[in-house]
Coordinates of C-alpha atoms in Angstrom, one line a residue:
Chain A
X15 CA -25.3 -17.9 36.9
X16 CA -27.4 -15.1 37.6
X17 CA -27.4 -11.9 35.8
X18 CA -25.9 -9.9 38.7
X19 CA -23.3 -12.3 39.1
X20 CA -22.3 -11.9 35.4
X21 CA -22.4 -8.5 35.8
X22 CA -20.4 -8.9 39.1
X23 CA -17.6 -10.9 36.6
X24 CA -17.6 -8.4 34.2
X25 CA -17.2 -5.1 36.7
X26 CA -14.2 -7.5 38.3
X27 CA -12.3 -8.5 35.0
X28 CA -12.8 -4.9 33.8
X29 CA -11.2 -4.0 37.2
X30 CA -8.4 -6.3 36.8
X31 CA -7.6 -5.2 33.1
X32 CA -7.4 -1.4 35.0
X33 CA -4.8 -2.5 37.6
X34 CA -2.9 -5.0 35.5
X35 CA -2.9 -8.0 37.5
X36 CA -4.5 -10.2 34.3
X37 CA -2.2 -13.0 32.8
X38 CA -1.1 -12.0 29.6
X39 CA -3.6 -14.3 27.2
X40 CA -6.8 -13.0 29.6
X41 CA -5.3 -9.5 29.0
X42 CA -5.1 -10.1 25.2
X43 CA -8.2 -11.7 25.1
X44 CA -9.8 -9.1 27.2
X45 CA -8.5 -6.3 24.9
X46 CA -9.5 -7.7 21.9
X47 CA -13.6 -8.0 23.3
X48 CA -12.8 -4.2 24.6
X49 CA -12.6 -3.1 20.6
X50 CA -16.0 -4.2 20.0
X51 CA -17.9 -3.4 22.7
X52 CA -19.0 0.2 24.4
X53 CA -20.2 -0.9 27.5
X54 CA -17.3 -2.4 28.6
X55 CA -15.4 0.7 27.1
X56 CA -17.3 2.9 29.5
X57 CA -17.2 0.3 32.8
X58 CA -12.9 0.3 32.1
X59 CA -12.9 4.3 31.5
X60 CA -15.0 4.7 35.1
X61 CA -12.2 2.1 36.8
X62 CA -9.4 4.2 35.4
X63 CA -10.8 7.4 36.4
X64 CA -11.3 5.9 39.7
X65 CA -7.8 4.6 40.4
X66 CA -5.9 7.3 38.1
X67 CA -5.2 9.7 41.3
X68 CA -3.5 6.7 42.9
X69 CA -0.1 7.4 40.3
X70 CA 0.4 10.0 42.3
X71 CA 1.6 7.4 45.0
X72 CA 5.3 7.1 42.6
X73 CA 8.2 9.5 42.4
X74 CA 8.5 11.4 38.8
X75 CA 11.9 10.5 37.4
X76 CA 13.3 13.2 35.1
X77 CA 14.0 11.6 32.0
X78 CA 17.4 11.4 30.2
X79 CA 17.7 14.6 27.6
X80 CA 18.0 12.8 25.0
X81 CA 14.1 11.2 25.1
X82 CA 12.2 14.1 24.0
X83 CA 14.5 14.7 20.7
X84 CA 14.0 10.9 19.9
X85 CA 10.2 11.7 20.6
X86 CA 10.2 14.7 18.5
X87 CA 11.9 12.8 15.4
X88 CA 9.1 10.0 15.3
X89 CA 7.0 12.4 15.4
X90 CA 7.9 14.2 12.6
X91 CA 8.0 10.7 11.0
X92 CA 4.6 9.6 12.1
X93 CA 3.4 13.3 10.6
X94 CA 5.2 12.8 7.6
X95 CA 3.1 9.3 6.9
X96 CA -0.2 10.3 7.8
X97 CA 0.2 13.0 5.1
X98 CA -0.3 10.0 2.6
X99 CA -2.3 7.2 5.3
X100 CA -5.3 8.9 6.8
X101 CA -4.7 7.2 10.2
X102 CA -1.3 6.5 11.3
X103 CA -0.4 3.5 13.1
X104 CA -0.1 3.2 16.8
X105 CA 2.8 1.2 17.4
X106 CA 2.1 -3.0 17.5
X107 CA 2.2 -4.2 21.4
X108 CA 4.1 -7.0 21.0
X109 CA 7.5 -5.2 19.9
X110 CA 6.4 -2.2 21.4
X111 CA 9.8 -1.8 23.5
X112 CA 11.8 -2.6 20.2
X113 CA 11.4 0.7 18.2
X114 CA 14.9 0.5 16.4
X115 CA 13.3 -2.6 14.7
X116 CA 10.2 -1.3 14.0
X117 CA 11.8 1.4 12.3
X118 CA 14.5 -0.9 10.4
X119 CA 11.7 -3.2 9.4
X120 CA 9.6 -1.1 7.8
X121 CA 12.3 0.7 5.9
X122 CA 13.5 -2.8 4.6
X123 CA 10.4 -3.6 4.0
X124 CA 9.3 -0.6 2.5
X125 CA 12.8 -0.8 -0.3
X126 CA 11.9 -4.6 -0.8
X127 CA 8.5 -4.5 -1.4
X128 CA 9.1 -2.0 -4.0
X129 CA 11.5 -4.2 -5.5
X130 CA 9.9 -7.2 -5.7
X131 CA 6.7 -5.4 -6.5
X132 CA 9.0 -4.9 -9.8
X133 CA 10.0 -8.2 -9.9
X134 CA 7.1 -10.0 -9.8
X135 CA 4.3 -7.9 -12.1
X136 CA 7.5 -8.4 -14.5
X137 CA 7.2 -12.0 -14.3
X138 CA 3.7 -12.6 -13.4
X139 CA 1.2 -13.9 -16.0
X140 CA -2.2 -12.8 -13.9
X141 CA -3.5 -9.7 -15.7
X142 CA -4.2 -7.6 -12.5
X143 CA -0.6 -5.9 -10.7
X144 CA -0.7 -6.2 -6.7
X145 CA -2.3 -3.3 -5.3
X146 CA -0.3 -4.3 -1.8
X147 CA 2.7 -5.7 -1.1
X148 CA 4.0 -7.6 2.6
X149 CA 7.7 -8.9 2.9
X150 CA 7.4 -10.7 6.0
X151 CA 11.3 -10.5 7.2
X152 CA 12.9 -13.0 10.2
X153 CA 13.1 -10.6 13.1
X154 CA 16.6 -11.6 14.1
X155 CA 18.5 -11.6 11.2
X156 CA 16.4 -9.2 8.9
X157 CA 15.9 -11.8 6.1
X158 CA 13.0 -11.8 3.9
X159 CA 10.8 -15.2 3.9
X160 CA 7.6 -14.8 2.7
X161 CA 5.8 -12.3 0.4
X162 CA 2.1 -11.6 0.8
X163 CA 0.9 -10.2 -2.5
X164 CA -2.7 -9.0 -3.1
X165 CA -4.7 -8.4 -6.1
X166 CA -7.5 -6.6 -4.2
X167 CA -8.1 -5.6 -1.1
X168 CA -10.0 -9.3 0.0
X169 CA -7.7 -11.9 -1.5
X170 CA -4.3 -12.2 -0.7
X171 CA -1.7 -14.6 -1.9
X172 CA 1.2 -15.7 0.9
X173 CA 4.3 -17.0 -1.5
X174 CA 7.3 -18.4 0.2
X175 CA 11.0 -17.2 -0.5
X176 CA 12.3 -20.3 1.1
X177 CA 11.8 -23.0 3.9
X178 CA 11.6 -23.0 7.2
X179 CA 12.6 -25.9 9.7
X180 CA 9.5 -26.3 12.1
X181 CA 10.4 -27.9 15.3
X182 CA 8.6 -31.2 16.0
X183 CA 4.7 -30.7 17.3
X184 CA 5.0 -26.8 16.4
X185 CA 3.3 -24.8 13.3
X186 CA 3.5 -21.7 12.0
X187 CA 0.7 -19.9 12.0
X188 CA -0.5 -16.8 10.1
X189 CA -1.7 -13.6 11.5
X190 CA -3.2 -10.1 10.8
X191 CA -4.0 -6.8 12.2
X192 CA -5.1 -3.4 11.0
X193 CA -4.0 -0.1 12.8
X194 CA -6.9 0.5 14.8
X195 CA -7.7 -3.3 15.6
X196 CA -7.0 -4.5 19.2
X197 CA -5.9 -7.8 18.9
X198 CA -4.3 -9.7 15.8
X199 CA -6.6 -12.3 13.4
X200 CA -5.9 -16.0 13.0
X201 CA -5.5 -16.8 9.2
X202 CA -4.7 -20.3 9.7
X203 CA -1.9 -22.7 10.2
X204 CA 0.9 -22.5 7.1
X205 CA 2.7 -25.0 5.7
X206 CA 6.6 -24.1 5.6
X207 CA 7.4 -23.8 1.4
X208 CA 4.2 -23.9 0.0
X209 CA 2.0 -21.2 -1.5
X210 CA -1.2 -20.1 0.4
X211 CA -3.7 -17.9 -1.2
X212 CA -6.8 -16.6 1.1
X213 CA -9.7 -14.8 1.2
X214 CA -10.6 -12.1 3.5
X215 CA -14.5 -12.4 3.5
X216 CA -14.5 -12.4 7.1
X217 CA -12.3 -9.5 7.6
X218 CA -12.2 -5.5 6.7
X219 CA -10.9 -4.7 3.1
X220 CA -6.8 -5.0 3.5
X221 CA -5.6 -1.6 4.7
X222 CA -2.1 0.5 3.7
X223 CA 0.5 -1.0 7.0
X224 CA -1.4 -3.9 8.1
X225 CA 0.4 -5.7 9.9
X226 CA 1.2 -9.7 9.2
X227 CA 3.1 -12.0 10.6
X228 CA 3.8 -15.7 11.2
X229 CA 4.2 -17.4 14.8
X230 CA 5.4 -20.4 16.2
X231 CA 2.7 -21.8 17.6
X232 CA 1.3 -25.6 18.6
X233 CA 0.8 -27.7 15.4
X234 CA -2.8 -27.1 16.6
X235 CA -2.8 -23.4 16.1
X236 CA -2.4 -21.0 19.3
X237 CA -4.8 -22.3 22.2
X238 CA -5.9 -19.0 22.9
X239 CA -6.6 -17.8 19.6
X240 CA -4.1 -14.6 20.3
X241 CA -0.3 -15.5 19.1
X242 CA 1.6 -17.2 22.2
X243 CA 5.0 -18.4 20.3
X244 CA 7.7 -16.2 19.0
X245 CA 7.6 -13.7 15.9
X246 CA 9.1 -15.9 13.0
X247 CA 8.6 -13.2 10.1
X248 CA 6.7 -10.3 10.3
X249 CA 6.0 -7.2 8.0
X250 CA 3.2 -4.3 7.3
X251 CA 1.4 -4.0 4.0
X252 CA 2.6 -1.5 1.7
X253 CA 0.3 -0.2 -1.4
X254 CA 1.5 0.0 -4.8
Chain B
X9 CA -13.1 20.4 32.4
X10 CA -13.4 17.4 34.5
X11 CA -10.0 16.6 35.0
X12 CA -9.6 15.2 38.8
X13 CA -5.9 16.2 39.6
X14 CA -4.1 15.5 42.8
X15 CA -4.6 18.3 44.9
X16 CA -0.6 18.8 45.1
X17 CA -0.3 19.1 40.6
X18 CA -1.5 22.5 39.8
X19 CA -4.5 22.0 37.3
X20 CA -4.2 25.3 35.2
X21 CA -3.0 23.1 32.4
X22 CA -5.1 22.1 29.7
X23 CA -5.0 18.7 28.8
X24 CA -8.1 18.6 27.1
X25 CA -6.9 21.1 25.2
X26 CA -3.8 20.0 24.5
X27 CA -4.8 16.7 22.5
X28 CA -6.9 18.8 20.6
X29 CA -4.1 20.4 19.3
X30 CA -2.4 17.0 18.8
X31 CA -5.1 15.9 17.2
X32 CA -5.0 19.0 14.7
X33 CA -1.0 18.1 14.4
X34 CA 0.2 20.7 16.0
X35 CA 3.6 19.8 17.3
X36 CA 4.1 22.6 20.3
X37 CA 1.1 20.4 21.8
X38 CA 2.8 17.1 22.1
X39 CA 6.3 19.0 23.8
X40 CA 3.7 21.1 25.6
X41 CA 2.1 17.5 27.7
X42 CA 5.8 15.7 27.8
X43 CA 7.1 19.0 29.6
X44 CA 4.4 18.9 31.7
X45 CA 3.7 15.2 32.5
X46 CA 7.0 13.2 31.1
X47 CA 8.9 13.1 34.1
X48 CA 6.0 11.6 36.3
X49 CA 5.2 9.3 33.2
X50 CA 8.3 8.3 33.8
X51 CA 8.0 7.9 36.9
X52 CA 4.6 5.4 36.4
X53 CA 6.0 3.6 33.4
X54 CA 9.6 3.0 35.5
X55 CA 8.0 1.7 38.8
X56 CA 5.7 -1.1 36.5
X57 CA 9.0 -2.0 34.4
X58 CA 11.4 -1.4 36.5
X59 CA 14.2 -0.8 34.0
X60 CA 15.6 2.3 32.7
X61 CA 15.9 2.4 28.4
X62 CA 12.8 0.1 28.6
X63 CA 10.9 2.3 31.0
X64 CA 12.1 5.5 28.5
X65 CA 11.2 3.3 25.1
X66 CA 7.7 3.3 26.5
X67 CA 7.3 6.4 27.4
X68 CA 8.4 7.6 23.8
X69 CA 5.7 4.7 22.3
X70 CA 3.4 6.6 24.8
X71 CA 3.6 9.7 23.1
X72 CA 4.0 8.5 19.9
X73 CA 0.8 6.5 20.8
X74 CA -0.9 9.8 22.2
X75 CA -0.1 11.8 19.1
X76 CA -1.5 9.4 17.0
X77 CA -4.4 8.5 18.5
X78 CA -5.4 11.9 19.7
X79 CA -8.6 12.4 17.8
X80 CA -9.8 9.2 19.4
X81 CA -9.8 10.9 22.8
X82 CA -13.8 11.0 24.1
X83 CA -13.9 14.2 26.4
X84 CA -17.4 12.4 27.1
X85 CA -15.5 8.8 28.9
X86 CA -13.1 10.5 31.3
X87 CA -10.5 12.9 31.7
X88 CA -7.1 13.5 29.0
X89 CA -4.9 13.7 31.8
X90 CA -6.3 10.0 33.0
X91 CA -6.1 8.9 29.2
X92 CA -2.6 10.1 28.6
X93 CA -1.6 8.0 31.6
X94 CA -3.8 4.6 30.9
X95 CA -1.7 4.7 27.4
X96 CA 1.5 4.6 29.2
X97 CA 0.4 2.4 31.9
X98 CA -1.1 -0.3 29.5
X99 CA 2.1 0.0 27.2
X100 CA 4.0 -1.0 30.1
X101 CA 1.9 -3.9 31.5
X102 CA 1.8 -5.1 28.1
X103 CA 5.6 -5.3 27.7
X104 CA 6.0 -6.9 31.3
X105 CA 3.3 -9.4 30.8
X106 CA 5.3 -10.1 27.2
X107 CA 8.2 -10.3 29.0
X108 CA 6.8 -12.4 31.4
X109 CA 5.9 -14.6 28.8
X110 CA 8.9 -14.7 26.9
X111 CA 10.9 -16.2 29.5
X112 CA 8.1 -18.5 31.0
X113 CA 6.9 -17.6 34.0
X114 CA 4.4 -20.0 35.3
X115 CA 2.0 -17.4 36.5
X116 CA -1.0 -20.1 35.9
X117 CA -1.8 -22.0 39.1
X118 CA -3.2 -25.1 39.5
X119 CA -5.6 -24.5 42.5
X120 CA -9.7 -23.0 42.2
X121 CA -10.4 -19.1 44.5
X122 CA -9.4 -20.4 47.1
X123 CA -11.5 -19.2 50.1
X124 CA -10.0 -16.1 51.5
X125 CA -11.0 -17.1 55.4
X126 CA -8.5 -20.2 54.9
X127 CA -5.7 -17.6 54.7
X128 CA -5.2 -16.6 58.5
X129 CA -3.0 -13.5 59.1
X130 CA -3.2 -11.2 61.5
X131 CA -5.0 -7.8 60.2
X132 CA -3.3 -6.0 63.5
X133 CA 0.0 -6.8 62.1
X134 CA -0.1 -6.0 58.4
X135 CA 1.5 -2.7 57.5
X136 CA 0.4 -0.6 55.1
X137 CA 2.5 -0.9 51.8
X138 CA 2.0 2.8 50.7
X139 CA 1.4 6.1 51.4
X140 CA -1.6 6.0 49.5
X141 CA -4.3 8.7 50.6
X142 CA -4.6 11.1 48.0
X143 CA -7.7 13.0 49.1
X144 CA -10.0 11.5 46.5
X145 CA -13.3 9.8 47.2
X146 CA -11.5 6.5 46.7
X147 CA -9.6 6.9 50.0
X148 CA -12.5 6.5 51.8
X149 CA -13.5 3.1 49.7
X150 CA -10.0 1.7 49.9
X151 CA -9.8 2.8 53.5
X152 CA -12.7 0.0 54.2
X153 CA -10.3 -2.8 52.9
X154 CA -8.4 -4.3 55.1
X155 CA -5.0 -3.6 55.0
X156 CA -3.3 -6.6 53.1
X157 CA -6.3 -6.4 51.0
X158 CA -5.5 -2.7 50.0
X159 CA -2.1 -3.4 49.6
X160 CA -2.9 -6.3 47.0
X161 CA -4.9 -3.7 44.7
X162 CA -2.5 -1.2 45.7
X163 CA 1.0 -3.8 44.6
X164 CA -1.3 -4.5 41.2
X165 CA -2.1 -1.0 40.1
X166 CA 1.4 0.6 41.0
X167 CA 3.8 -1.8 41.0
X168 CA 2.1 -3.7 38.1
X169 CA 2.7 -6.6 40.4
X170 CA 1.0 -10.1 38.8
X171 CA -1.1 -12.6 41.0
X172 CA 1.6 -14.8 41.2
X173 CA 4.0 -12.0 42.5
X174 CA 1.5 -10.4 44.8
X175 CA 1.6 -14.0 46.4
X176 CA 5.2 -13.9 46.5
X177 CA 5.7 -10.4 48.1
X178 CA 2.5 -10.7 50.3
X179 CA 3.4 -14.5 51.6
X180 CA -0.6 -14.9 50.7
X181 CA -1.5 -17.9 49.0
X182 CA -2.1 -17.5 45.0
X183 CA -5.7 -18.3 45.3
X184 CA -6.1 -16.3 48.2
X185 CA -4.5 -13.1 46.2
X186 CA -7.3 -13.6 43.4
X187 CA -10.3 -13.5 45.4
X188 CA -9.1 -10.8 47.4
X189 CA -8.7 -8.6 44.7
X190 CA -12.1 -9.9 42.9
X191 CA -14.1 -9.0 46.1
X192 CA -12.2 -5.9 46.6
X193 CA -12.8 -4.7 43.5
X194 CA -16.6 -5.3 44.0
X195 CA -16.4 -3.6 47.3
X196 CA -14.8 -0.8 45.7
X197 CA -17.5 -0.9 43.0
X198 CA -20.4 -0.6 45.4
X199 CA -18.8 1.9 47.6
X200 CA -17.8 4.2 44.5
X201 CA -21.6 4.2 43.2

């Protein structure tokens, strides 16, 4: 392929990503390259500039009264935690039209982790205490399955509070994210009741509401590398 | 400021300016952009979604999104006004596409590009899908499109319309629908620079 016709592909995708017409896992995949690279950053920034004056083409709808107090209130919220987190956290794409959860889930989590946090230094025989805590819960019914527990900010330790049925040819498999990362991390497939401790070489020091979470995926791991299969348990990294 | 309104917005509002603000925390800046863009937010995020409380739940991650990420805005990579609505926009084709995928829509198809002179139509009897001349330097790019051609990019970037539904509301061939909007794109390309 010659190097105008690469450059050809990469003006088009870029393009594509702008209008939206990409299938999901090209989308993901194409976000994810976007983090890393300024070129491309600048090529999608000229596309939307281009077709921005083109939203013009849709009717405003006046939105219900009750929107901007609901805005205002997680606002406030969002303020109140980036008095203690120097970067607050934009909210995760894949449950970004399920707020109430978000909001539930991280108050749970937030009241568990502190518990357990007491739980387990009391029983734990390592000499170092957890500086962060995870409780990855079940999305549907709230439940708590997994704790990820980490000594420092580039080991962590995935401890199961119970099983988990996997379907026939399916896996779960473990992911991560930081705030201001595009697209989530593969950690690896996870066996269902068994411990899993890891190292983070690879990735940024852990971060204060890092996101984790576990997916049902092929018992190969996700063919595109981004998470395809439902949200099993999922939680964001609290310090202690 | 280089923000390109629509001739038919007045401009006088600083949107620069206001994420400024939002980046310092001050509050009165975020209200300040929702009264002044929410309702045609709205209006963007509802037409891709097509559904009320989800349309609304995005447009409150928007802002949410915008507050937060204010003091990432790059004065120096385009216009606020344009990066207030490529938040919202992106929100929503994010949540469509995961819808999409959450209750398996087979939006892969089997077939290669196909070529886009094995798709006959006549050009004489397309109509144009929108009202879409705005009185920017695009118009006159688009303009060179043909007309089902336009109204593929057009379907994509309003409607947040997928290949596979372009095909389906066009009655052009999924293969066809790709390479029309590749090339169109690269038309577009040449005839913006």
């Amino acid at each position: 392929m010659t190097r105008s016709n690469e450059n050809d592909d990469l003006y088009a995708l870029a393009g594509e990503y702008v209008l939206g017409s990409l299938p999901i896992a090209e989308r993901e995949a194409f976000e994810a390259r976007l983090a890393n690279d300024p070129e491309l950053q600048t090529i999608v920034a000229d596309w939307e500039e281009q077709f921005f004056p083109y939203t013009a083409i849709v009717d405003p709808v006046t939105p219900s009264d009750y929107l901007w107090p609901r805005i205002e209130r997680s606002m406030h919220a969002a303020s109140k935690r980036s008095a203690r987190v120097p970067r607050a956290a934009p909210t995760p794409r894949r449950l970004v039209h399920s707020l109430p959860f978000w909001r539930a889930a991280t108050g749970l989590g937030l009241a568990a982790a502190v518990t357990m946090g007491v739980i387990l230094t009391n029983v734990s025989t390592a000499p170092t205490t957890p500086e962060y805590m995870v409780v990855l819960l079940a999305p549907q019914t709230q439940s708590a399955g997994w704790v990820v527990q980490a000594a420092n900010r580039q080991e962590i330790q995935l401890i199961p509070l119970g099983t988990f049925e996997v379907p026939e040819g399916k896996a779960l498999e473990f992911w991560t994210k930081a705030d201001d990362w595009q697209a989530p991390v593969s950690l690896g497939l996870v066996e269902p009741g068994q411990p899993l401790r890891l190292r983070l070489d690879q990735l940024p020091p852990l971060e204060d509401n890092q996101l984790f979470e576990l997916t049902l995926e092929d018992d190969t791991g996700s063919p595109t590398g981004l998470p395809t299969g439902p949200i099993e348990f999922i939680g964001r990294a609290v310090e202690i | 400021m280089s923000d390109i309104g629509v001739s038919t917005i007045a401009n006088d509002f600083d949107y620069a300016d206001a994420l400024a603000r939002c980046a310092r925390g001050e509050q009165a800046a975020l209200h300040q952009l929702y009264r002044q863009e929410g309702a045609r937010l709205l209006g963007v995020v509802m037409r891709i979604v097509k559904d009320r409380g989800m349309a609304e739940d995005i447009v409150h991650d928007a802002c949410l999104n915008i507050w937060q990420r204010a003091d990432s805005f790059d004065p120096e990579r385009g216009s606020a006004r344009t990066w207030i609505f490529s938040i919202a926009r992106h929100l929503a084709l994010n949540a469509i596409r995961q819808r999409d995928r959450e209750i398996r829509v087979d939006i892969n198809d089997p077939g290669e590009l196909a070529d886009d002179d094995t798709y006959q139509q006549s050009l004489s009897t397309t109509a144009e899908a929108f009202d879409w001349q705005t009185g920017q330097q695009m118009d006159e790019c688009l303009q060179q499109l043909e007309t089902e051609r336009r109204n593929c990019v057009l379907h994509a970037y309003v409607d947040g319309l997928s290949h596979a539904e372009i095909s389906a509301h066009t009655g052009a061939p999924l293969g066809t629908v790709k390479a029309w909007i590749k090339r169109s794109l690269l038309r577009l390309r040449e005839c913006m620079s």
